[in-house]
Amino acid sequence: NAGVTQTPKFRILKIGQSMTLQCAQDMNHNYMYWYRQDPGMGLKLIYYSVGAGITDKGEVPNGYNVSRSTTEDFPLRLELAAPSQTSVYFCASSYPDLRGMNYGYTFGSGTRLTVV
Amino acid sequence: ELKVEQNPLFLSMQEGKNYTIYCNYSTTSDRLYWYRQDPGKSLESLFVLLSNGAVKQEGRLMASLDTKARLSTLHITAAVHDLSATYFCAVARESGGGADGLTFGKGTHLIIQP
């Protein structure tokens, strides 16, 4: 049981390049999330998904896109990388309990992205 | 808009001392989380607090929740060096299930001196 797996762990991009950050979970969790963490700051929500085919914007979605074609995978795409997107990106997943309450979050190990 | 404020943001303390980290949030929520993060690492879940008056303890850490005051505390008892880390509180963005994620505080960077 691997939990939440993120790839790559590190990446350097040039301004204007594009890339996809991969996130996969093997816990059959319905809910998945992308966060970014800037130095000295807490995490900010970029996008989230409550199930395959359903995605929604979080606090800081500009410059990013997501898709959710399967329960397991939730990739994050940067189309035109900018220095402001230099950050550590965390993927997370969670599940509702029998009452519909959602309280079990599992975080991936993160992707450290630098845009130069 | 939900805002989460932690204080202090930086704390240097000696081993053996007690201290409390505070987490205030701005709107109603039914779940509050505490996480620990070591440098360069991911987040480790410490506590989930689900109701007013909830108190949870694990080793030298104890967390409590006052939903009426919109305040949670993380109390450290007889600190040891291994507890040095950054501690985050996070609040569910909506009540009633909250599939739409968490809002985090900026974190408290805790250094415990031997």
Short mmCIF file of C-alpha atoms in Angstrom, two decimals:
data_model
loop_
_atom_site.label_atom_id
_atom_site.label_comp_id
_atom_site.label_asym_id
_atom_site.label_seq_id
_atom_site.Cartn_x
_atom_site.Cartn_y
_atom_site.Cartn_z
CA ASN A 1 0.00 0.00 0.00
CA ALA A 2 1.93 3.03 -1.28
CA GLY A 3 -0.54 5.75 -0.20
CA VAL A 4 -0.16 8.95 -2.24
CA THR A 5 2.70 8.92 -4.75
CA GLN A 6 3.97 12.09 -6.40
CA THR A 7 6.40 12.34 -9.29
CA PRO A 8 8.82 13.90 -9.94
CA LYS A 9 10.32 14.84 -6.58
CA PHE A 10 12.33 17.72 -8.02
CA ARG A 11 12.15 19.68 -11.24
CA ILE A 12 13.67 22.82 -12.73
CA LEU A 13 11.68 24.51 -15.49
CA LYS A 14 12.48 27.44 -17.70
CA ILE A 15 10.00 30.30 -17.95
CA GLY A 16 7.30 29.45 -20.48
CA GLN A 17 7.82 25.70 -20.38
CA SER A 18 5.02 23.35 -19.46
CA MET A 19 4.93 20.25 -17.34
CA THR A 20 2.62 17.85 -15.55
CA LEU A 21 3.00 16.90 -11.92
CA GLN A 22 1.74 13.40 -11.35
CA CYS A 23 -0.23 12.20 -8.35
CA ALA A 24 -1.57 8.70 -7.79
CA GLN A 25 -3.24 7.09 -4.79
CA ASP A 26 -4.02 3.42 -4.20
CA MET A 27 -6.45 3.79 -1.30
CA ASN A 28 -9.59 4.17 -3.42
CA HIS A 29 -10.14 7.65 -1.99
CA ASN A 30 -12.83 9.73 -3.66
CA TYR A 31 -11.37 13.12 -2.82
CA MET A 32 -8.07 14.43 -4.10
CA TYR A 33 -6.36 17.80 -3.72
CA TRP A 34 -3.43 19.85 -4.95
CA TYR A 35 -1.75 22.33 -2.63
CA ARG A 36 1.27 24.58 -2.99
CA GLN A 37 3.56 25.63 -0.17
CA ASP A 38 5.71 28.72 -0.51
CA PRO A 39 8.68 29.25 1.83
CA GLY A 40 7.61 30.08 5.36
CA MET A 41 3.95 29.72 4.52
CA GLY A 42 1.16 27.26 5.00
CA LEU A 43 -0.37 25.26 2.19
CA LYS A 44 -2.78 26.87 -0.25
CA LEU A 45 -5.35 24.87 -2.17
CA ILE A 46 -4.99 24.97 -5.96
CA TYR A 47 -7.62 22.50 -7.19
CA TYR A 48 -9.61 19.63 -5.80
CA SER A 49 -11.73 16.76 -7.05
CA VAL A 50 -14.54 14.84 -5.41
CA GLY A 51 -14.47 12.01 -7.93
CA ALA A 52 -13.57 10.96 -11.43
CA GLY A 53 -14.68 13.56 -13.94
CA ILE A 54 -15.31 16.26 -11.30
CA THR A 55 -12.86 19.03 -10.48
CA ASP A 56 -13.14 22.47 -8.90
CA LYS A 57 -10.99 25.50 -8.19
CA GLY A 58 -9.42 26.20 -4.84
CA GLU A 59 -7.86 29.42 -3.54
CA VAL A 60 -5.05 29.84 -6.10
CA PRO A 61 -5.99 28.11 -9.39
CA ASN A 62 -4.58 30.63 -11.88
CA GLY A 63 -1.85 29.17 -14.10
CA TYR A 64 -2.82 25.57 -13.42
CA ASN A 65 -5.13 22.93 -14.85
CA VAL A 66 -6.22 19.53 -13.59
CA SER A 67 -8.08 16.49 -14.80
CA ARG A 68 -9.46 13.43 -13.05
CA SER A 69 -10.15 10.62 -15.49
CA THR A 70 -9.75 7.85 -12.91
CA THR A 71 -10.20 7.54 -9.16
CA GLU A 72 -6.49 6.87 -8.73
CA ASP A 73 -4.86 9.72 -10.67
CA PHE A 74 -5.04 13.49 -10.34
CA PRO A 75 -2.37 15.23 -12.48
CA LEU A 76 -1.64 18.95 -12.20
CA ARG A 77 -0.59 20.79 -15.36
CA LEU A 78 1.40 23.99 -15.61
CA GLU A 79 1.01 25.39 -19.12
CA LEU A 80 3.32 28.43 -19.15
CA ALA A 81 5.64 28.24 -16.17
CA ALA A 82 6.36 31.51 -14.35
CA PRO A 83 8.80 32.27 -11.51
CA SER A 84 5.81 32.84 -9.23
CA GLN A 85 5.06 29.13 -9.54
CA THR A 86 8.30 28.19 -7.83
CA SER A 87 7.02 26.25 -4.85
CA VAL A 88 6.62 22.85 -3.26
CA TYR A 89 3.52 21.07 -4.48
CA PHE A 90 1.67 18.55 -2.35
CA CYS A 91 -1.03 16.18 -3.48
CA ALA A 92 -3.45 14.76 -0.92
CA SER A 93 -6.38 12.40 -0.83
CA SER A 94 -9.18 11.78 1.62
CA TYR A 95 -12.40 9.85 2.10
CA PRO A 96 -15.74 10.42 3.78
CA ASP A 97 -16.71 8.16 6.65
CA LEU A 98 -20.08 6.45 6.87
CA ARG A 99 -21.69 9.68 8.06
CA GLY A 100 -20.29 11.57 5.10
CA MET A 101 -17.74 13.35 7.26
CA ASN A 102 -14.35 13.83 5.65
CA TYR A 103 -11.48 13.80 8.06
CA GLY A 104 -8.78 11.38 6.91
CA TYR A 105 -6.25 13.25 4.75
CA THR A 106 -3.13 11.56 3.36
CA PHE A 107 -0.41 13.73 1.85
CA GLY A 108 2.19 12.81 -0.74
CA SER A 109 5.88 13.55 -0.25
CA GLY A 110 5.80 16.64 -2.47
CA THR A 111 7.34 17.95 -5.70
CA ARG A 112 9.85 20.76 -5.38
CA LEU A 113 9.56 22.94 -8.50
CA THR A 114 11.86 25.80 -9.45
CA VAL A 115 11.08 28.06 -12.43
CA VAL A 116 14.05 30.03 -13.74
CA GLU B 1 -13.51 33.80 3.37
CA LEU B 2 -12.03 31.47 5.93
CA LYS B 3 -8.84 32.77 7.55
CA VAL B 4 -6.61 30.81 9.90
CA GLU B 5 -4.10 32.58 12.10
CA GLN B 6 -1.42 30.95 14.19
CA ASN B 7 0.73 32.48 16.83
CA PRO B 8 3.49 32.63 17.48
CA LEU B 9 5.04 32.06 14.06
CA PHE B 10 8.47 31.42 15.55
CA LEU B 11 9.26 29.94 18.92
CA SER B 12 12.56 29.04 20.47
CA MET B 13 12.36 27.29 23.80
CA GLN B 14 14.46 25.16 26.11
CA GLU B 15 14.03 21.49 26.77
CA GLY B 16 11.84 20.79 29.75
CA LYS B 17 9.67 23.89 29.35
CA ASN B 18 5.97 24.07 28.55
CA TYR B 19 4.42 26.18 25.85
CA THR B 20 1.23 26.68 23.87
CA ILE B 21 0.63 27.41 20.20
CA TYR B 22 -2.62 29.17 19.34
CA CYS B 23 -4.80 28.82 16.25
CA ASN B 24 -7.68 31.20 15.56
CA TYR B 25 -10.05 30.84 12.64
CA SER B 26 -12.60 33.22 11.22
CA THR B 27 -15.72 31.25 10.29
CA THR B 28 -17.66 28.26 11.50
CA SER B 29 -16.05 24.90 10.84
CA ASP B 30 -16.62 21.42 12.18
CA ARG B 31 -13.11 20.05 11.90
CA LEU B 32 -9.69 21.29 12.92
CA TYR B 33 -6.41 19.55 12.21
CA TRP B 34 -2.90 19.79 13.56
CA TYR B 35 0.06 18.69 11.43
CA ARG B 36 3.77 18.46 11.94
CA GLN B 37 6.28 19.12 9.16
CA ASP B 38 10.00 18.42 9.37
CA PRO B 39 12.32 20.34 6.99
CA GLY B 40 12.00 19.10 3.41
CA LYS B 41 9.36 16.56 4.39
CA SER B 42 5.64 16.10 3.95
CA LEU B 43 2.94 16.69 6.55
CA GLU B 44 2.40 14.27 9.38
CA SER B 45 -1.06 14.21 10.93
CA LEU B 46 -1.09 14.81 14.67
CA PHE B 47 -4.69 15.44 15.70
CA VAL B 48 -8.17 15.81 14.28
CA LEU B 49 -10.59 17.73 16.50
CA LEU B 50 -14.25 17.30 15.63
CA SER B 51 -16.35 18.95 18.31
CA ASN B 52 -16.44 21.75 20.84
CA GLY B 53 -14.43 20.88 23.91
CA ALA B 54 -12.54 18.11 22.16
CA VAL B 55 -9.18 17.34 23.72
CA LYS B 56 -6.65 14.89 22.36
CA GLN B 57 -3.24 13.93 23.70
CA GLU B 58 -0.31 12.08 22.24
CA GLY B 59 2.86 11.95 24.28
CA ARG B 60 3.98 15.48 25.14
CA LEU B 61 1.44 17.12 22.81
CA MET B 62 -2.13 17.98 23.70
CA ALA B 63 -4.63 19.72 21.42
CA SER B 64 -7.95 21.27 22.31
CA LEU B 65 -10.79 22.96 20.45
CA ASP B 66 -13.22 25.72 21.45
CA THR B 67 -15.59 26.17 18.53
CA LYS B 68 -17.44 29.05 20.18
CA ALA B 69 -14.23 31.05 20.47
CA ARG B 70 -12.99 29.63 17.14
CA LEU B 71 -9.75 28.75 18.88
CA SER B 72 -7.58 25.69 19.08
CA THR B 73 -4.45 25.23 21.14
CA LEU B 74 -1.52 22.86 20.86
CA HIS B 75 0.20 22.49 24.22
CA ILE B 76 3.70 21.14 24.56
CA THR B 77 4.65 19.66 27.91
CA ALA B 78 8.27 19.27 29.02
CA ALA B 79 9.59 19.87 25.52
CA VAL B 80 12.31 17.66 24.06
CA HIS B 81 14.60 18.38 21.12
CA ASP B 82 12.81 15.81 18.90
CA LEU B 83 9.73 18.00 18.89
CA SER B 84 11.56 20.68 16.89
CA ALA B 85 9.54 21.11 13.68
CA THR B 86 6.97 23.36 12.05
CA TYR B 87 3.42 22.88 13.30
CA PHE B 88 0.39 23.78 11.21
CA CYS B 89 -3.22 24.04 12.10
CA ALA B 90 -5.78 23.65 9.33
CA VAL B 91 -9.52 24.11 9.24
CA ALA B 92 -12.05 22.43 6.98
CA ARG B 93 -13.24 24.91 4.35
CA GLU B 94 -16.91 24.09 4.83
CA SER B 95 -18.99 22.29 7.40
CA GLY B 96 -21.02 19.18 6.69
CA GLY B 97 -18.46 16.87 5.22
CA GLY B 98 -16.03 19.29 3.59
CA ALA B 99 -14.88 17.63 0.42
CA ASP B 100 -13.32 20.91 -0.62
CA GLY B 101 -10.16 20.76 1.41
CA LEU B 102 -8.43 22.59 4.20
CA THR B 103 -7.31 26.16 4.89
CA PHE B 104 -3.94 26.25 6.62
CA GLY B 105 -2.32 28.67 9.01
CA LYS B 106 1.18 29.93 8.22
CA GLY B 107 2.73 27.51 10.67
CA THR B 108 4.70 27.82 13.90
CA HIS B 109 8.41 27.14 13.50
CA LEU B 110 9.45 25.56 16.79
CA ILE B 111 13.06 25.18 17.86
CA ILE B 112 13.80 23.37 21.10
CA GLN B 113 17.26 23.98 22.47
CA PRO B 114 18.99 21.23 24.46
#
